[in-house]
Amino acid sequence: MKRKLIVLLLTAAMVASMAACGGNEDGGKKETSKSSEETSNKLTFSWWGNQVRNERTSQILDMYSEKNPGVTFDGQFSEWSDYWNKLATASAGHTLPDIVQMDLQYYDQYVKNDLLLDLTPYIEDGTLNLEDADESILEAAKIDGKTYAVCNGVNAPALLYNKTELEKAGIEVKDGMTMDEFVELSKEIQEKTGLRTNIGYHHETLPEYWLRAKDLAFFGQGKLGVNSAQDLQTIFDLEEQAVKEGWHVDPSVFTEITIGSAEQDPMIYGSSAGSMSWCMFAYSNQLAAVQEAAPEGVEIGITTWPTDDLEKSNYLKPSQFFAVTSDCKNPEEAVKVLDYITNSVECNEVLLGERGVPISKSVADVITPKLDETNQKIITYVNDVVTPTCSTISPVAPKGASEVFDLLKNLEEQVLYGQITAKEAAVRLFEEGNVFIASGQE
């Protein structure tokens, strides 16, 4: 019961995107204040997200400036993939934004590269008040006993699907599908509706999800966590089969859209059934953004990713963090902004849990009753479907992981286009991936 209460308070209104969210395609900037006289108090605040997130975040930054004269913001937002490319470039030149939105997938790498500020002294002196947060949630942001970011909530892997179209065809999607059941369901949907699957452009942690079912990890100590290339072949085999049998969206569709955008995902955007997907591999906090982007009258359903061992594969995950970078020239003020987002009721009445209900229990109590139907569906999914049947999340990805994920995406695309076989892709991922991880530890 205690665990369910924590999840309720922390996940009640997660809306976003994820391993993809919709936002300004060119990463446009909005300056929340025109003041240029006190440049020492001008903070750059960077995030990925959809338009709702962009507007609400800009509004609360304006509110902070009004309450703290002399403090202004340069708000910068991007699509998911563009966001990380820009941060990588900025980190190389030591020109990172002052405050960044951070994902667990990249967190360890940024800490190990000394790119994030240790927040521990500010927590200890009360500048950043985390006393109202559950300790188990705070532990997710600790590396070697130090805190480098503040968690915004938790979510879980989720297969989002076009419930309206499937119900019209008399097709029901159940929780806890096995791999074989997912394949058969995908074939049935393609035959009855023309809609296809989108597994080739999935969330990049999907292969690890399947490895967990075999008591394996995607990453190990200084190498990949698997014993052979064959352990990695599942994703490539499935993609190869889907293309050959005709139940996968044509990969050319993805050359015309922004991958990771909720509004442009093939489940939402498409001119014909053949170019549209019935599902989307995502995280639970993306449901609200996808539902909002869906055509009028279309209900988006939510279920678990397919696996042959749900309890081993499934997990709860911190949705995202806020962190202050080591390039920040005014770290104390930046930390005060994190405290404002964490503890201000007024601020969170604007955000309305868009990134996840605040970790402050007292603030969460104010936000929870104001949730809409879609966010209540997220609560039910996380509490009733995932929480009773899941395991501890895998350790954070090590340095070199981003190169491995880029390699994975490149190999998958080659498999989808028939340029290499699934077996060849698995061998390359195993051999080259091990080199990337080993190099990251040097």
PDB file of C-alpha atoms in Angstrom, residues 158-164 173 175 267 278-280 287 290-291 298-304 377 381:
ATOM      1  CA  ALA A 158       4.113   1.375 -21.890  1.00  0.00           C
ATOM      2  CA  LEU A 159       2.802   0.216 -25.239  1.00  0.00           C
ATOM      3  CA  LEU A 160       0.381   2.901 -26.420  1.00  0.00           C
ATOM      4  CA  TYR A 161      -2.144   1.848 -29.066  1.00  0.00           C
ATOM      5  CA  ASN A 162      -5.091   3.049 -31.152  1.00  0.00           C
ATOM      6  CA  LYS A 163      -7.838   1.568 -29.015  1.00  0.00           C
ATOM      7  CA  THR A 164     -10.647   3.079 -31.077  1.00  0.00           C
ATOM      8  CA  VAL A 173      -5.325  -5.852 -26.425  1.00  0.00           C
ATOM      9  CA  ASP A 175      -1.862  -6.667 -20.527  1.00  0.00           C
ATOM     10  CA  MET A 267       0.269   6.081 -34.768  1.00  0.00           C
ATOM     11  CA  TRP A 278      -1.421   0.770 -34.455  1.00  0.00           C
ATOM     12  CA  CYS A 279       1.076   1.078 -31.583  1.00  0.00           C
ATOM     13  CA  MET A 280       3.920   3.087 -30.119  1.00  0.00           C
ATOM     14  CA  LEU A 287       0.129   8.984 -22.792  1.00  0.00           C
ATOM     15  CA  VAL A 290      -0.085  11.368 -27.404  1.00  0.00           C
ATOM     16  CA  GLN A 291      -3.770  11.472 -26.480  1.00  0.00           C
ATOM     17  CA  VAL A 298      -9.589   8.491 -31.117  1.00  0.00           C
ATOM     18  CA  GLU A 299      -8.875   6.938 -27.722  1.00  0.00           C
ATOM     19  CA  ILE A 300      -5.318   5.859 -26.997  1.00  0.00           C
ATOM     20  CA  GLY A 301      -4.992   2.698 -24.915  1.00  0.00           C
ATOM     21  CA  ILE A 302      -2.085   1.698 -22.682  1.00  0.00           C
ATOM     22  CA  THR A 303      -0.623  -1.718 -21.912  1.00  0.00           C
ATOM     23  CA  THR A 304       2.694  -3.419 -21.178  1.00  0.00           C
ATOM     24  CA  LYS A 377      -5.545   6.336 -16.590  1.00  0.00           C
ATOM     25  CA  TYR A 381      -1.729   1.685 -15.181  1.00  0.00           C
TER      26      TYR A 381
END
